[in-house]
């Protein structure tokens, strides 16, 4: 029955569903999980990489984490090629705002703009939607540190802690139990690691399969983005004392 | 009156040993009337690149905002800072895009490349570049600046000596120009640090 109504984005099914959008959301399940945690000191983003091979030469590029502007960073889940386009769009959008208004783009404005673009692919043009979910982390003078999640439909919401990708249900339920608003950035990293590892299928956690980044205020009251090095991730994993999934 | 002379102002850049210097006057005028004496025409784009934009102030400000956009996007996409030689090319390209309705600015670029080698260049308002080993300049005092620089510049100047040379050249040159002057700012760029100094000048 769905066959008749699922090949074009621009038509509803009789039940009022947009099948192409739903299928796009399903595409996210083939990517690596990503987790975001908001703390008073800053935001932690953690992600599991899908493409890992000893032969991979990956200096200077990231599969999951992208800086959007000085005060914004993101983790993506879904079709990497689609994500690259959206990240480029987000970067231009943020810089155009800065050019026009002389100040950094508010976090909510940027996620709104990205989502408006995503939405347009569900209603116009007959082109397929972007198969990408975003976790956007940023800081602005209006609301401080903020974390937003968006999906291929163009829907978004502000979150204290959330996840995207295959392990999102497990991750979200764990976060519901363990997250506390007063958590420190350091403990946030630990929590993100714990949640990510529990929601992954593997029994062993390997540091080179994970990416972590934080955005926080440093001692000089300046906003700082930090992508954890392999050694730092290894230290984090070691100090976490994780139990293997049974 | 040429539109390039409306606000007044000049920029001079010189290369030294492992360092570059770029300086400008501080006057902003509306033809004969002086409006401000704190308007430097030199802008920092990153630790390696400085650009001086004498000419019509409105175009200088807009153009530097456009350059900030381009250098920021470049840094995000390439994961590295834009080098001065690349900036020079980008600027020339952007100016030629407006070949038949140009920005009324004459850019002067100075910086150190990733190997620490000095780079200076300048171009006209439609992006014809010139690359020099010694000095580059632009603005309403250009003729006097050429004379002063040609006389005072020599090869292998250390940062402190370069500072003296560029300062004397600029000061003496814009004193001969009615629409430039009212103080100056000098940036000395070395691998380790950037020293910025304000010069006291005749306030006329």
CSV table of C-alpha atoms in Angstrom, one decimal:
chain,number,residue,atom,x,y,z
A,1,UNK,CA,0.0,0.0,0.0
A,2,UNK,CA,2.8,2.4,0.9
A,3,UNK,CA,4.3,1.7,-2.6
A,4,UNK,CA,1.9,4.1,-4.2
A,5,UNK,CA,2.7,7.0,-2.0
A,6,UNK,CA,6.4,6.6,-1.1
A,7,UNK,CA,8.3,7.5,-4.3
A,8,UNK,CA,7.7,11.2,-4.2
A,9,UNK,CA,8.4,13.6,-1.4
A,10,UNK,CA,5.7,16.0,-2.5
A,11,UNK,CA,2.7,13.8,-1.8
A,12,UNK,CA,1.1,12.6,1.4
A,13,UNK,CA,-0.1,9.1,1.9
A,14,UNK,CA,-3.8,8.6,2.7
A,15,UNK,CA,-2.8,8.1,6.4
A,16,UNK,CA,-1.2,11.6,6.3
A,17,UNK,CA,2.4,10.4,6.2
A,18,UNK,CA,5.4,11.5,4.1
A,19,UNK,CA,7.1,8.2,3.4
A,20,UNK,CA,10.3,9.7,1.8
A,21,UNK,CA,10.9,11.7,4.9
A,22,UNK,CA,10.4,8.7,7.1
A,23,UNK,CA,12.8,6.7,4.9
A,24,UNK,CA,15.3,9.5,5.2
A,25,UNK,CA,15.0,9.3,9.0
A,26,UNK,CA,15.6,5.5,8.7
A,27,UNK,CA,18.8,6.2,6.8
A,28,UNK,CA,20.3,7.7,10.0
A,29,UNK,CA,20.2,4.3,11.5
A,30,UNK,CA,23.0,3.2,9.2
A,31,UNK,CA,25.4,5.8,10.6
A,32,UNK,CA,27.3,6.0,13.9
A,33,UNK,CA,25.5,7.2,17.1
A,34,UNK,CA,26.2,10.7,18.4
A,35,UNK,CA,25.5,12.1,21.9
A,36,UNK,CA,25.3,15.6,23.1
A,37,UNK,CA,25.3,16.8,26.7
A,38,UNK,CA,24.7,20.3,27.9
A,39,UNK,CA,26.5,21.4,31.1
A,40,UNK,CA,26.7,24.8,32.8
A,41,UNK,CA,30.4,24.9,31.9
A,42,UNK,CA,29.9,24.0,28.2
A,43,UNK,CA,28.7,21.3,25.9
A,44,UNK,CA,30.1,17.8,25.2
A,45,UNK,CA,29.6,16.1,21.9
A,46,UNK,CA,30.6,12.4,21.4
A,47,UNK,CA,30.3,10.2,18.4
A,48,UNK,CA,31.0,6.7,17.2
A,49,UNK,CA,32.7,6.4,13.9
A,50,UNK,CA,31.5,3.9,11.3
A,51,UNK,CA,34.3,4.1,8.9
A,52,UNK,CA,37.4,2.7,10.6
A,53,UNK,CA,40.2,1.0,8.9
A,54,UNK,CA,43.9,0.9,9.5
A,55,UNK,CA,44.3,2.0,5.9
A,56,UNK,CA,42.3,5.1,6.3
A,57,UNK,CA,44.3,8.3,6.1
A,58,UNK,CA,42.3,10.8,8.1
A,59,UNK,CA,44.5,13.7,9.0
A,60,UNK,CA,42.7,16.9,9.6
A,61,UNK,CA,39.2,15.8,8.6
A,62,UNK,CA,36.5,14.3,10.7
A,63,UNK,CA,33.7,12.0,9.9
A,64,UNK,CA,31.4,13.2,12.6
A,65,UNK,CA,32.5,16.5,14.1
A,66,UNK,CA,32.5,19.8,12.3
A,67,UNK,CA,33.2,23.4,13.4
A,68,UNK,CA,30.6,25.8,12.0
A,69,UNK,CA,31.9,29.1,13.4
A,70,UNK,CA,33.9,30.3,16.3
A,71,UNK,CA,31.0,29.8,18.7
A,72,UNK,CA,29.3,26.8,17.0
A,73,UNK,CA,30.1,23.1,16.4
A,74,UNK,CA,28.2,20.1,15.4
A,75,UNK,CA,28.1,16.3,15.3
A,76,UNK,CA,26.3,14.7,12.4
A,77,UNK,CA,24.7,11.3,11.8
A,78,UNK,CA,23.5,9.9,8.5
A,79,UNK,CA,24.8,10.1,4.9
A,80,UNK,CA,28.2,11.8,5.2
A,81,UNK,CA,28.1,13.3,1.7
A,82,UNK,CA,24.8,15.0,2.6
A,83,UNK,CA,26.2,16.2,5.8
A,84,UNK,CA,29.1,17.8,4.1
A,85,UNK,CA,26.7,19.9,2.0
A,86,UNK,CA,24.7,21.0,5.0
A,87,UNK,CA,27.8,21.8,7.0
A,88,UNK,CA,29.0,24.0,4.2
A,89,UNK,CA,25.6,25.6,4.1
A,90,UNK,CA,25.6,26.2,7.8
A,91,UNK,CA,29.1,27.8,7.7
A,92,UNK,CA,28.1,30.2,4.9
A,93,UNK,CA,24.9,31.0,6.7
A,94,UNK,CA,26.7,31.8,9.9
A,95,UNK,CA,29.3,33.9,8.2
A,96,UNK,CA,26.7,35.8,6.1
A,97,UNK,CA,24.9,36.7,9.3
A,98,UNK,CA,28.2,37.9,10.8
A,99,UNK,CA,28.8,40.0,7.6
A,100,UNK,CA,25.3,41.5,7.7
A,101,UNK,CA,24.8,42.2,11.4
A,102,UNK,CA,28.4,42.3,12.8
A,103,UNK,CA,27.7,39.8,15.4
A,104,UNK,CA,27.8,36.0,15.7
A,105,UNK,CA,24.6,34.2,14.7
A,106,UNK,CA,22.4,33.1,17.6
A,107,UNK,CA,22.4,29.3,17.8
A,108,UNK,CA,18.7,29.0,17.4
A,109,UNK,CA,18.7,31.1,14.3
A,110,UNK,CA,21.3,28.9,12.7
A,111,UNK,CA,19.5,25.6,13.4
A,112,UNK,CA,16.3,27.2,12.2
A,113,UNK,CA,18.0,28.1,8.9
A,114,UNK,CA,19.4,24.6,8.4
A,115,UNK,CA,16.1,23.1,9.2
A,116,UNK,CA,14.2,25.5,6.8
A,117,UNK,CA,16.5,24.2,4.1
A,118,UNK,CA,15.9,20.6,5.1
A,119,UNK,CA,12.1,21.2,5.1
A,120,UNK,CA,12.2,22.7,1.7
A,121,UNK,CA,13.4,19.3,0.4
A,122,UNK,CA,10.3,17.7,1.8
A,123,UNK,CA,7.9,20.0,0.0
A,124,UNK,CA,9.5,21.4,-3.1
A,125,UNK,CA,11.5,20.4,-6.1
A,126,UNK,CA,10.8,16.7,-6.1
A,127,UNK,CA,14.4,16.1,-4.8
A,128,UNK,CA,15.0,13.6,-2.0
A,129,UNK,CA,15.5,14.9,1.6
A,130,UNK,CA,18.9,15.2,3.2
A,131,UNK,CA,19.6,12.0,5.2
A,132,UNK,CA,21.3,13.8,8.0
A,133,UNK,CA,20.5,14.5,11.7
A,134,UNK,CA,22.4,17.3,13.4
A,135,UNK,CA,23.5,17.9,17.0
A,136,UNK,CA,24.3,21.6,17.0
A,137,UNK,CA,26.2,22.9,20.0
A,138,UNK,CA,26.9,26.6,20.5
A,139,UNK,CA,27.0,29.6,22.7
A,140,UNK,CA,25.5,33.1,22.3
A,141,UNK,CA,24.9,36.1,24.5
A,142,UNK,CA,21.1,35.5,24.5
A,143,UNK,CA,20.8,32.1,26.0
A,144,UNK,CA,24.3,31.0,26.8
A,145,UNK,CA,25.2,27.4,26.0
A,146,UNK,CA,22.6,25.6,23.9
A,147,UNK,CA,22.2,22.1,22.3
A,148,UNK,CA,19.8,21.5,19.4
A,149,UNK,CA,18.9,18.3,17.6
A,150,UNK,CA,17.4,18.2,14.0
A,151,UNK,CA,16.3,15.4,11.7
A,152,UNK,CA,15.7,15.1,7.9
A,153,UNK,CA,12.2,16.4,8.2
A,154,UNK,CA,13.5,19.8,9.3
A,155,UNK,CA,12.1,19.4,12.8
A,156,UNK,CA,14.3,20.6,15.6
A,157,UNK,CA,14.3,21.0,19.4
A,158,UNK,CA,16.5,22.3,22.1
A,159,UNK,CA,17.9,19.7,24.5
A,160,UNK,CA,19.8,19.3,27.7
A,161,UNK,CA,21.0,15.9,26.7
A,162,UNK,CA,20.1,13.8,23.6
A,163,UNK,CA,21.4,11.5,20.9
A,164,UNK,CA,21.1,10.7,17.2
A,165,UNK,CA,21.7,7.5,15.3
A,166,UNK,CA,21.2,3.8,15.8
A,167,UNK,CA,21.6,3.7,19.5
A,168,UNK,CA,19.5,6.7,20.2
A,169,UNK,CA,16.7,5.0,22.1
A,170,UNK,CA,19.1,3.3,24.5
A,171,UNK,CA,21.2,6.4,24.8
A,172,UNK,CA,18.2,8.6,25.5
A,173,UNK,CA,16.8,6.3,28.2
A,174,UNK,CA,20.2,6.2,29.9
A,175,UNK,CA,20.6,10.0,29.7
A,176,UNK,CA,17.1,10.4,31.3
A,177,UNK,CA,18.3,8.5,34.3
A,178,UNK,CA,21.8,9.7,34.6
A,179,UNK,CA,21.8,13.3,33.4
A,180,UNK,CA,21.8,16.1,35.9
A,181,UNK,CA,21.7,19.8,35.1
A,182,UNK,CA,24.6,20.6,37.4
A,183,UNK,CA,26.9,18.1,35.9
A,184,UNK,CA,30.5,19.4,35.3
A,185,UNK,CA,32.0,19.3,31.8
A,186,UNK,CA,34.5,16.7,32.9
A,187,UNK,CA,31.7,14.4,34.2
A,188,UNK,CA,29.8,15.2,31.1
A,189,UNK,CA,32.6,13.7,29.0
A,190,UNK,CA,32.5,10.6,31.2
A,191,UNK,CA,28.7,10.3,30.9
A,192,UNK,CA,28.9,10.7,27.2
A,193,UNK,CA,31.4,7.9,26.9
A,194,UNK,CA,29.3,5.7,29.1
A,195,UNK,CA,26.1,6.4,27.2
A,196,UNK,CA,27.9,6.0,23.8
A,197,UNK,CA,29.5,2.7,24.8
A,198,UNK,CA,26.3,1.2,26.2
A,199,UNK,CA,24.4,2.1,23.1
A,200,UNK,CA,26.9,0.7,20.7
A,201,UNK,CA,26.8,-2.9,19.6
A,202,UNK,CA,30.4,-3.8,20.4
A,203,UNK,CA,31.6,-5.2,23.6
A,204,UNK,CA,35.0,-3.5,23.4
A,205,UNK,CA,35.4,0.2,23.3
A,206,UNK,CA,38.3,1.3,21.1
A,207,UNK,CA,39.5,4.9,21.4
A,208,UNK,CA,40.1,5.2,17.7
A,209,UNK,CA,36.4,4.5,16.9
A,210,UNK,CA,35.3,7.4,19.0
A,211,UNK,CA,35.3,11.2,18.6
A,212,UNK,CA,34.8,13.7,21.4
A,213,UNK,CA,34.6,17.5,21.3
A,214,UNK,CA,33.8,20.2,23.8
A,215,UNK,CA,32.8,23.8,23.5
A,216,UNK,CA,33.4,25.8,26.7
A,217,UNK,CA,34.7,29.0,28.2
A,218,UNK,CA,38.4,28.8,29.0
A,219,UNK,CA,40.2,30.5,31.9
A,220,UNK,CA,40.4,33.7,29.9
A,221,UNK,CA,36.6,33.8,29.5
A,222,UNK,CA,37.0,33.0,25.8
A,223,UNK,CA,35.0,30.4,24.0
A,224,UNK,CA,37.1,27.4,23.1
A,225,UNK,CA,36.4,24.4,20.9
A,226,UNK,CA,38.4,21.3,21.7
A,227,UNK,CA,38.5,18.2,19.7
A,228,UNK,CA,40.0,15.5,21.9
A,229,UNK,CA,43.2,13.9,20.7
A,230,UNK,CA,43.5,10.1,20.4
A,231,UNK,CA,45.6,10.1,23.6
A,232,UNK,CA,43.0,12.1,25.5
A,233,UNK,CA,40.3,9.7,24.4
A,234,UNK,CA,42.4,6.8,25.4
A,235,UNK,CA,42.9,8.4,28.8
A,236,UNK,CA,39.1,9.0,29.1
A,237,UNK,CA,38.4,5.4,28.2
A,238,UNK,CA,41.0,4.2,30.7
A,239,UNK,CA,39.7,6.3,33.6
A,240,UNK,CA,36.1,5.4,32.9
A,241,UNK,CA,36.5,1.8,34.0
A,242,UNK,CA,33.8,0.5,31.6
A,243,UNK,CA,32.3,-2.9,32.0
A,244,UNK,CA,31.8,-4.8,28.8
A,245,UNK,CA,28.3,-5.4,27.6
A,246,UNK,CA,27.3,-9.0,28.5
B,1,UNK,CA,38.4,65.7,-7.3
B,2,UNK,CA,38.8,61.9,-7.6
B,3,UNK,CA,36.7,59.7,-5.4
B,4,UNK,CA,39.9,58.0,-4.2
B,5,UNK,CA,40.9,61.3,-2.7
B,6,UNK,CA,37.6,62.0,-0.9
B,7,UNK,CA,38.5,60.6,2.5
B,8,UNK,CA,42.3,60.9,2.2
B,9,UNK,CA,44.8,58.5,3.7
B,10,UNK,CA,47.8,56.4,2.9
B,11,UNK,CA,49.3,53.0,3.6
B,12,UNK,CA,52.9,51.9,3.5
B,13,UNK,CA,54.3,48.4,3.9
B,14,UNK,CA,57.9,47.3,4.0
B,15,UNK,CA,59.8,44.0,4.1
B,16,UNK,CA,62.7,43.4,6.5
B,17,UNK,CA,64.7,40.4,7.6
B,18,UNK,CA,62.2,37.8,8.8
B,19,UNK,CA,59.7,40.5,9.4
B,20,UNK,CA,57.3,42.9,7.7
B,21,UNK,CA,55.9,46.2,8.7
B,22,UNK,CA,52.6,47.9,7.6
B,23,UNK,CA,51.6,51.4,8.6
B,24,UNK,CA,48.9,53.9,7.8
B,25,UNK,CA,47.9,57.4,8.8
B,26,UNK,CA,44.9,58.0,11.0
B,27,UNK,CA,43.0,60.8,9.4
B,28,UNK,CA,39.4,60.5,8.1
B,29,UNK,CA,38.2,63.5,6.2
B,30,UNK,CA,35.3,64.7,4.0
B,31,UNK,CA,37.5,66.5,1.5
B,32,UNK,CA,38.9,69.5,3.3
B,33,UNK,CA,37.1,68.9,6.6
B,34,UNK,CA,38.7,66.5,9.1
B,35,UNK,CA,36.2,64.2,10.8
B,36,UNK,CA,38.2,61.7,12.8
B,37,UNK,CA,41.9,61.0,13.7
B,38,UNK,CA,41.6,57.4,14.9
B,39,UNK,CA,40.7,55.7,11.7
B,40,UNK,CA,43.5,53.2,10.8
B,41,UNK,CA,43.4,51.8,7.3
B,42,UNK,CA,45.2,48.7,8.3
B,43,UNK,CA,43.2,45.5,9.3
B,44,UNK,CA,44.4,42.3,10.7
B,45,UNK,CA,42.9,39.2,9.0
B,46,UNK,CA,44.9,36.6,10.9
B,47,UNK,CA,48.2,36.3,12.7
B,48,UNK,CA,50.0,36.1,9.3
B,49,UNK,CA,48.1,38.6,7.2
B,50,UNK,CA,47.5,42.3,7.4
B,51,UNK,CA,45.8,44.4,4.7
B,52,UNK,CA,45.8,48.1,4.3
B,53,UNK,CA,42.9,49.6,2.4
B,54,UNK,CA,43.3,53.3,1.6
B,55,UNK,CA,40.7,55.0,-0.6
B,56,UNK,CA,37.1,55.5,0.0
B,57,UNK,CA,36.4,54.5,3.6
B,58,UNK,CA,33.0,53.1,3.0
B,59,UNK,CA,34.5,50.7,0.4
B,60,UNK,CA,37.4,49.9,2.8
B,61,UNK,CA,35.1,48.9,5.6
B,62,UNK,CA,32.8,46.8,3.4
B,63,UNK,CA,35.6,45.1,1.6
B,64,UNK,CA,37.4,44.2,4.8
B,65,UNK,CA,34.1,42.6,6.1
B,66,UNK,CA,33.9,40.6,2.9
B,67,UNK,CA,37.5,39.5,3.3
B,68,UNK,CA,36.8,38.5,6.9
B,69,UNK,CA,34.0,36.3,5.5
B,70,UNK,CA,36.3,34.7,3.0
B,71,UNK,CA,39.2,34.1,5.3
B,72,UNK,CA,36.9,32.6,8.0
B,73,UNK,CA,35.3,30.3,5.5
B,74,UNK,CA,38.7,29.3,4.1
B,75,UNK,CA,39.9,28.4,7.5
B,76,UNK,CA,36.8,26.3,8.2
B,77,UNK,CA,37.1,24.4,4.9
B,78,UNK,CA,40.8,24.1,4.6
B,79,UNK,CA,41.6,23.7,8.3
B,80,UNK,CA,44.4,26.2,8.1
B,81,UNK,CA,44.9,30.0,7.9
B,82,UNK,CA,45.0,31.8,4.6
B,83,UNK,CA,48.5,32.7,3.6
B,84,UNK,CA,49.4,36.3,2.5
B,85,UNK,CA,50.1,35.3,-1.1
B,86,UNK,CA,46.7,33.6,-1.3
B,87,UNK,CA,45.0,36.6,0.3
B,88,UNK,CA,46.6,38.7,-2.4
B,89,UNK,CA,45.2,36.6,-5.1
B,90,UNK,CA,41.7,36.4,-3.5
B,91,UNK,CA,41.7,40.2,-3.1
B,92,UNK,CA,42.7,40.8,-6.8
B,93,UNK,CA,40.0,38.3,-7.9
B,94,UNK,CA,37.3,40.0,-5.8
B,95,UNK,CA,38.2,43.4,-7.1
B,96,UNK,CA,38.2,42.3,-10.8
B,97,UNK,CA,34.7,40.8,-10.3
B,98,UNK,CA,33.7,44.5,-9.9
B,99,UNK,CA,35.6,45.6,-13.0
B,100,UNK,CA,32.9,47.9,-14.3
B,101,UNK,CA,31.8,49.3,-10.9
B,102,UNK,CA,34.9,49.0,-8.8
B,103,UNK,CA,35.6,49.3,-5.1
B,104,UNK,CA,37.5,52.6,-4.7
B,105,UNK,CA,40.3,51.1,-2.7
B,106,UNK,CA,43.9,50.3,-3.4
B,107,UNK,CA,44.9,47.3,-1.2
B,108,UNK,CA,48.3,46.9,0.4
B,109,UNK,CA,49.0,43.4,1.8
B,110,UNK,CA,51.7,42.5,4.2
B,111,UNK,CA,52.4,39.3,6.1
B,112,UNK,CA,54.7,36.3,6.8
B,113,UNK,CA,54.0,33.0,5.1
B,114,UNK,CA,54.1,29.7,6.9
B,115,UNK,CA,57.8,29.5,6.5
B,116,UNK,CA,58.3,32.9,8.1
B,117,UNK,CA,59.3,34.6,4.9
B,118,UNK,CA,58.1,38.1,4.4
B,119,UNK,CA,55.4,38.8,1.7
B,120,UNK,CA,54.2,42.1,0.5
B,121,UNK,CA,52.0,43.1,-2.4
B,122,UNK,CA,49.8,45.9,-3.6
B,123,UNK,CA,47.2,46.3,-6.4
B,124,UNK,CA,45.1,48.9,-8.1
B,125,UNK,CA,41.4,49.2,-7.6
B,126,UNK,CA,40.6,46.6,-10.2
B,127,UNK,CA,43.0,44.0,-8.9
B,128,UNK,CA,46.2,44.4,-10.9
B,129,UNK,CA,48.8,43.1,-8.5
B,130,UNK,CA,52.4,43.9,-7.9
B,131,UNK,CA,54.8,41.9,-5.8
B,132,UNK,CA,57.8,43.6,-4.4
B,133,UNK,CA,60.8,42.6,-2.3
B,134,UNK,CA,61.2,46.0,-0.7
B,135,UNK,CA,58.1,48.1,-0.2
B,136,UNK,CA,54.6,48.7,-1.4
B,137,UNK,CA,52.3,51.6,-0.8
B,138,UNK,CA,49.1,53.4,-1.8
B,139,UNK,CA,47.0,56.4,-1.0
B,140,UNK,CA,46.9,60.2,-1.5
B,141,UNK,CA,50.6,60.6,-0.4
B,142,UNK,CA,51.8,58.0,-2.8
B,143,UNK,CA,54.3,60.1,-4.7
B,144,UNK,CA,56.0,61.4,-1.5
B,145,UNK,CA,55.9,57.9,-0.1
B,146,UNK,CA,57.7,56.5,-3.2
B,147,UNK,CA,60.4,59.1,-2.8
B,148,UNK,CA,60.9,58.5,1.0
B,149,UNK,CA,60.8,54.8,0.8
B,150,UNK,CA,63.2,54.6,-2.1
B,151,UNK,CA,65.7,56.7,-0.1
B,152,UNK,CA,65.3,55.2,3.3
B,153,UNK,CA,64.7,51.5,2.6
B,154,UNK,CA,67.6,49.0,2.6
B,155,UNK,CA,67.9,45.3,2.6
B,156,UNK,CA,68.0,43.1,5.7
B,157,UNK,CA,66.4,45.5,8.2
B,158,UNK,CA,65.8,44.0,11.6
B,159,UNK,CA,62.4,44.7,13.2
B,160,UNK,CA,63.4,47.7,15.3
B,161,UNK,CA,65.3,49.3,12.4
B,162,UNK,CA,62.4,48.5,10.1
B,163,UNK,CA,60.1,50.3,12.5
B,164,UNK,CA,62.3,53.4,12.3
B,165,UNK,CA,62.5,53.4,8.6
B,166,UNK,CA,58.8,52.9,7.9
B,167,UNK,CA,57.8,55.5,10.5
B,168,UNK,CA,60.1,58.2,9.1
B,169,UNK,CA,59.1,57.5,5.6
B,170,UNK,CA,55.4,57.6,6.4
B,171,UNK,CA,55.6,60.7,8.6
B,172,UNK,CA,57.7,62.8,6.2
B,173,UNK,CA,55.6,61.7,3.2
B,174,UNK,CA,52.1,62.5,4.6
B,175,UNK,CA,53.2,65.8,6.1
B,176,UNK,CA,53.3,66.9,2.5
B,177,UNK,CA,49.8,65.8,1.9
B,178,UNK,CA,46.8,67.9,3.0
B,179,UNK,CA,44.4,65.1,3.3
B,180,UNK,CA,46.6,62.5,5.1
B,181,UNK,CA,48.2,62.6,8.5
B,182,UNK,CA,46.8,63.4,11.9
B,183,UNK,CA,48.8,60.6,13.5
B,184,UNK,CA,49.9,57.1,12.4
B,185,UNK,CA,49.8,53.5,13.4
B,186,UNK,CA,52.6,51.0,12.7
B,187,UNK,CA,52.4,47.2,12.9
B,188,UNK,CA,55.6,45.2,13.0
B,189,UNK,CA,55.0,41.5,12.3
B,190,UNK,CA,57.6,38.9,13.2
B,191,UNK,CA,57.2,35.1,13.7
B,192,UNK,CA,57.0,35.5,17.4
B,193,UNK,CA,54.9,38.6,17.9
B,194,UNK,CA,53.1,41.6,16.4
B,195,UNK,CA,54.0,45.0,17.9
B,196,UNK,CA,51.7,47.9,17.2
B,197,UNK,CA,52.7,51.4,17.9
B,198,UNK,CA,51.0,54.8,17.5
B,199,UNK,CA,53.1,57.6,16.2
B,200,UNK,CA,52.7,61.2,17.3
B,201,UNK,CA,52.5,63.6,14.4
B,202,UNK,CA,51.6,67.1,13.4
B,203,UNK,CA,47.8,67.4,13.9
B,204,UNK,CA,47.2,69.2,10.7
